XYZ file of C-alpha atoms in Angstrom:
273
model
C 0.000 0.000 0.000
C 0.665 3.802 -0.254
C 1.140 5.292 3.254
C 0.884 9.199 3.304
C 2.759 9.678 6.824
C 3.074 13.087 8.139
C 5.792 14.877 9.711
C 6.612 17.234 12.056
C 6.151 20.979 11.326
C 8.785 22.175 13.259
C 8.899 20.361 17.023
C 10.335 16.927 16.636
C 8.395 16.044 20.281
C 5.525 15.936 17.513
C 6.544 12.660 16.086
C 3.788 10.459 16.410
C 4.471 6.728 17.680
C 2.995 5.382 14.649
C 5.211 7.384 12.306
C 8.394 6.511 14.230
C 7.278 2.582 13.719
C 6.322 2.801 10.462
C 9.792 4.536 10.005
C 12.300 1.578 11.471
C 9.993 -0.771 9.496
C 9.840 0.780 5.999
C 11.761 -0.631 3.227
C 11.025 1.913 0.632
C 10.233 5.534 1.757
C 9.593 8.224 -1.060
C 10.222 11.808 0.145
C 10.234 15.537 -1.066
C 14.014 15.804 -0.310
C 15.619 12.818 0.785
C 18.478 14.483 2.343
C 15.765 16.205 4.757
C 14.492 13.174 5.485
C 17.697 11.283 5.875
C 18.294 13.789 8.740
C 14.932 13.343 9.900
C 15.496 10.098 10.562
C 18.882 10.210 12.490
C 16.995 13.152 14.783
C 14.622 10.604 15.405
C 17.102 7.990 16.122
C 15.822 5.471 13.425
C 18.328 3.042 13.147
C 16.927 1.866 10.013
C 18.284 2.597 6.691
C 15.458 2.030 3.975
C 16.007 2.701 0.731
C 15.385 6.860 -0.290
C 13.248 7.789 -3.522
C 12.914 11.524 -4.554
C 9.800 12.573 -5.176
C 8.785 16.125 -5.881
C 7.255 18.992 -8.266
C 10.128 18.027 -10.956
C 9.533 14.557 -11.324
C 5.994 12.963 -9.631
C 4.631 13.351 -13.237
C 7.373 10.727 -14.702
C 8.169 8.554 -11.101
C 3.890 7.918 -10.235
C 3.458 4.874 -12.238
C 6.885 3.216 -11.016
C 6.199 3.778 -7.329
C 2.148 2.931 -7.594
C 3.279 -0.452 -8.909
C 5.926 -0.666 -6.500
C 3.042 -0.483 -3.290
C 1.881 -3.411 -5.155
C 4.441 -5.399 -3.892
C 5.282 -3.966 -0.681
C 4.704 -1.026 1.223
C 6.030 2.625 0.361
C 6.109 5.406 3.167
C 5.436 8.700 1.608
C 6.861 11.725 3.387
C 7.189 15.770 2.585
C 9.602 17.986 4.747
C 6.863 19.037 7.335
C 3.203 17.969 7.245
C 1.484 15.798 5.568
C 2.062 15.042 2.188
C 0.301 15.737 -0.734
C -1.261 19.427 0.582
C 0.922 21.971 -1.004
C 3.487 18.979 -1.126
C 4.238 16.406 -3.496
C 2.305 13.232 -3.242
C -1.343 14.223 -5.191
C -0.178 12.459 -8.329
C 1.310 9.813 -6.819
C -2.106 9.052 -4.581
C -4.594 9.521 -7.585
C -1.826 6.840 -10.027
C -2.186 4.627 -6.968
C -6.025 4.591 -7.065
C -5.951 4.355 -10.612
C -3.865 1.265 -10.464
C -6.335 -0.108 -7.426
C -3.385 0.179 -4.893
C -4.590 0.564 -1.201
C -3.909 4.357 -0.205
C -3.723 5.290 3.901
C -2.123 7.853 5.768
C -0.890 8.461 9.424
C -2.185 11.491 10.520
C -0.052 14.300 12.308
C 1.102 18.061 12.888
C -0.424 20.273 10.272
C 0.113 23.789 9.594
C -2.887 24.752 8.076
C -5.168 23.367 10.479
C -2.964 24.467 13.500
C -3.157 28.454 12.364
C -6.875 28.160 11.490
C -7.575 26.882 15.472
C -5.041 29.211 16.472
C -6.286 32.801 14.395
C -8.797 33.489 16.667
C -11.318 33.840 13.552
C -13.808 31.287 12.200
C -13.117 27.336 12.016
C -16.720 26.224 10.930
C -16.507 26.440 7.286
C -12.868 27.420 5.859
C -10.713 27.525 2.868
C -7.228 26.422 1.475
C -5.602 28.397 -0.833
C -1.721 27.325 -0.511
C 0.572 29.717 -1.865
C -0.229 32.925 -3.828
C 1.486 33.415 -7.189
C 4.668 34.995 -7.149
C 3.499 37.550 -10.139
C 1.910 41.031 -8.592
C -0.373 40.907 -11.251
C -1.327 36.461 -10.855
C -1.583 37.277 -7.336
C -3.940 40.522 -7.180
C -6.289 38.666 -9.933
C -6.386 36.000 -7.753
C -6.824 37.631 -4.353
C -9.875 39.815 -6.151
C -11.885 36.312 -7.465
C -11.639 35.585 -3.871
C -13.334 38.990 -2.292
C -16.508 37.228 -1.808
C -15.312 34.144 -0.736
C -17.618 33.879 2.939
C -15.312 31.018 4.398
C -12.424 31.711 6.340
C -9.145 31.621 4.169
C -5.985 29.945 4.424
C -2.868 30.968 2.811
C 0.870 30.327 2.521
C 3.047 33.230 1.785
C 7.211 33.055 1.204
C 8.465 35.676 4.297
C 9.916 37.376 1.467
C 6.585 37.981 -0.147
C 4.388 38.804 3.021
C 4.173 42.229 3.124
C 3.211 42.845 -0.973
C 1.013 39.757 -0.207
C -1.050 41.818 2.622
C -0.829 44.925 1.084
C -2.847 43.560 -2.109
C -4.881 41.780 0.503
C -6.008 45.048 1.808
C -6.668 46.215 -2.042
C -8.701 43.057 -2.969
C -10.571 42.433 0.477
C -10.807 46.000 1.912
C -8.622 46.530 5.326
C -12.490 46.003 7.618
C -11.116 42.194 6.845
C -9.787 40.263 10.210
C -6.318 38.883 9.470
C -3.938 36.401 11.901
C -0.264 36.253 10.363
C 0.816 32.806 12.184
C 5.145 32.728 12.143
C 7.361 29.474 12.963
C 4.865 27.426 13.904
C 5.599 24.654 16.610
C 9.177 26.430 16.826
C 10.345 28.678 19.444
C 10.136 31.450 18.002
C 6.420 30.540 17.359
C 4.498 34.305 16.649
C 0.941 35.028 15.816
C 0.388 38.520 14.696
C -3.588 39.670 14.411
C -4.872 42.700 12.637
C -5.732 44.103 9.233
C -4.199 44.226 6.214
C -2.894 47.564 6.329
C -1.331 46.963 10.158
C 0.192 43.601 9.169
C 1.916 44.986 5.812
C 3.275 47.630 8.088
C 4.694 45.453 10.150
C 5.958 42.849 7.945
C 7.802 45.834 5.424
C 10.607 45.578 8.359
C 11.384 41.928 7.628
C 9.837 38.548 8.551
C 11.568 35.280 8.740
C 10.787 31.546 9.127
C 7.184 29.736 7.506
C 4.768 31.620 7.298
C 0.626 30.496 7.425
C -1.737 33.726 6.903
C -5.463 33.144 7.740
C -8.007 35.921 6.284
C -11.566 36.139 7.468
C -14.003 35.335 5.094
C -16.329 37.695 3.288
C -19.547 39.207 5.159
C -23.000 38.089 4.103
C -24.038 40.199 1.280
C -27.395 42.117 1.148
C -29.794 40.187 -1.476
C -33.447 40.412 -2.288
C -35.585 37.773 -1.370
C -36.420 37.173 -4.989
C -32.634 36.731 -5.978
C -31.852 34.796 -3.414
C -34.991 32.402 -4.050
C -33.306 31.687 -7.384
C -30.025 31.112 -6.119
C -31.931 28.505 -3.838
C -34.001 27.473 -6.793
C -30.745 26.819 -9.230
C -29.122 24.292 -6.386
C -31.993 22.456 -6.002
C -32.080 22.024 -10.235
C -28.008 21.385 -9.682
C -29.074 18.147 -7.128
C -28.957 19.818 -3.409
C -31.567 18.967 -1.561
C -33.683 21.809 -0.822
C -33.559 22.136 3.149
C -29.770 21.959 2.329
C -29.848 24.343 -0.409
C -32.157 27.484 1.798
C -29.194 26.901 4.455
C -26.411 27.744 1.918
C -28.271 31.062 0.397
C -29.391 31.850 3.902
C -25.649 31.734 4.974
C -23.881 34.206 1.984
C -27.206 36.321 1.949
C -27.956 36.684 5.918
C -31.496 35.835 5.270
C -33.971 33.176 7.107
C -33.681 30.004 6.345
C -36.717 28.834 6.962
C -37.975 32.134 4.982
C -36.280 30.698 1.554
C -37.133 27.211 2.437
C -40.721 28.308 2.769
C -40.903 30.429 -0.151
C -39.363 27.763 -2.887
C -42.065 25.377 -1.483
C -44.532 28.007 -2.056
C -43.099 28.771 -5.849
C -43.271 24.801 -6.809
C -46.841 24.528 -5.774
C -47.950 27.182 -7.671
């Protein structure tokens, strides 16, 4: 079988038992940068040696089909630097080859960057977002950011240190600076720093130089003002799309801020008459 095993983010102490077995057992392990992982291993002091395969942005096109029928015959540990692999690491192509080729695909949960600055943010963890990196362009990135001003989940974002402050700044253009913002540093690490504010604070701060990884969590848009009639077609075009309609009033009554049960009531009404 595959097994997607995660790694620490930072603190070693996170090292789950099961990783650390799965680890001295292994006879194949694929990872991002085996030279990361090689000293991965002697910090955990795995005594086992198993056998190192690259796999990253370069080459999981070319190397999925070889490793996928490798798991065939015996098991191959899949690891990124920190994290688990396959979000905003290597391993996607690799997992969807492997169900392709009806290989068995697991993973061993673990530390998690995104999920550890969303609890951490202090905004909401209900319904959220994950947008990994930004493009490195000014002009990718602010087309992207502006698709994204309505988004009404909260957002989660990776941003290169170097990057952060133009990153806010066009955050603040796209979003508005009303928008709640938690810049979460060095996760895990000691020198572990969550910075909370808007757009225009946080590129202030950030112009003077930020090191280490950086997670950036955005709140999500407010509910926009609707009339009931548009909103009863957005209710009435998911329920032709397949969504239930209880299911479907909930979702318009969420991005619109009107009742529920109003919308519910009212498409009921409209496909009696």
């Amino acid at each position: 079988m595959i097994i997607l095993a995660a790694t620490p983010i930072g603190n070693l102490g996170d090292a789950s038992r099961r990783l650390i077995e799965v680890l001295e057992n292994a006879d194949v392990v694929v990872a991002e940068d085996t030279r990361t992982t090689g000293r991965l291993l002697q910090a955990l002091k795995i005594e086992n040696r198993p056998r190192l395969i690259a796999l990253h942005d370069h080459n999981e096109k070319q190397k999925s089909a070889e490793l996928a029928a490798l798991a065939l015959e015996s098991d191959v540990v899949v690891v990124s630097d920190a994290g688990m692999p396959a979000i905003s690491d290597p391993g996607y192509g690799l997992v969807a080859e492997a169900v392709a080729q009806g290989v068995t695909v697991t993973a061993i949960p673990g530390p998690s960057a995104v999920l550890m600055a969303l609890a951490i943010s202090g905004l909401p963890t209900d319904r959220f977002t994950f947008e990994g990196f930004l493009p490195r362009k000014p002009g990718e990135r602010r087309s992207t950011l502006r698709a994204l001003a309505t988004e009404p989940r909260t957002m989660v974002f990776f941003e290169s240190p170097s990057r952060l402050a133009a990153s806010l700044a066009d955050m603040g253009a796209a979003f508005g600076d009303e928008r709640r913002i938690a810049v979460c540093r060095e996760l895990t690490k000691f020198y572990e720093e969550v910075r909370r504010g808007d757009a225009a604070e946080l590129a202030a701060w950030a112009a003077d130089g930020v090191k280490g990884e950086i997670v950036v969590v955005v709140e999500g848009a407010p509910a926009r003002a609707a009339s009931a009639e548009d909103a009863l077609s957005q209710v009435q075009a998911l329920v032709a799309s397949g969504i239930r309609l209880k299911e479907a009033a909930a979702e318009v009554a969420g991005l619109t801020g009107l009742s529920s049960r109003d919308l519910y009531q009212a498409a009921l009404a409209a496909r009696n008459s």
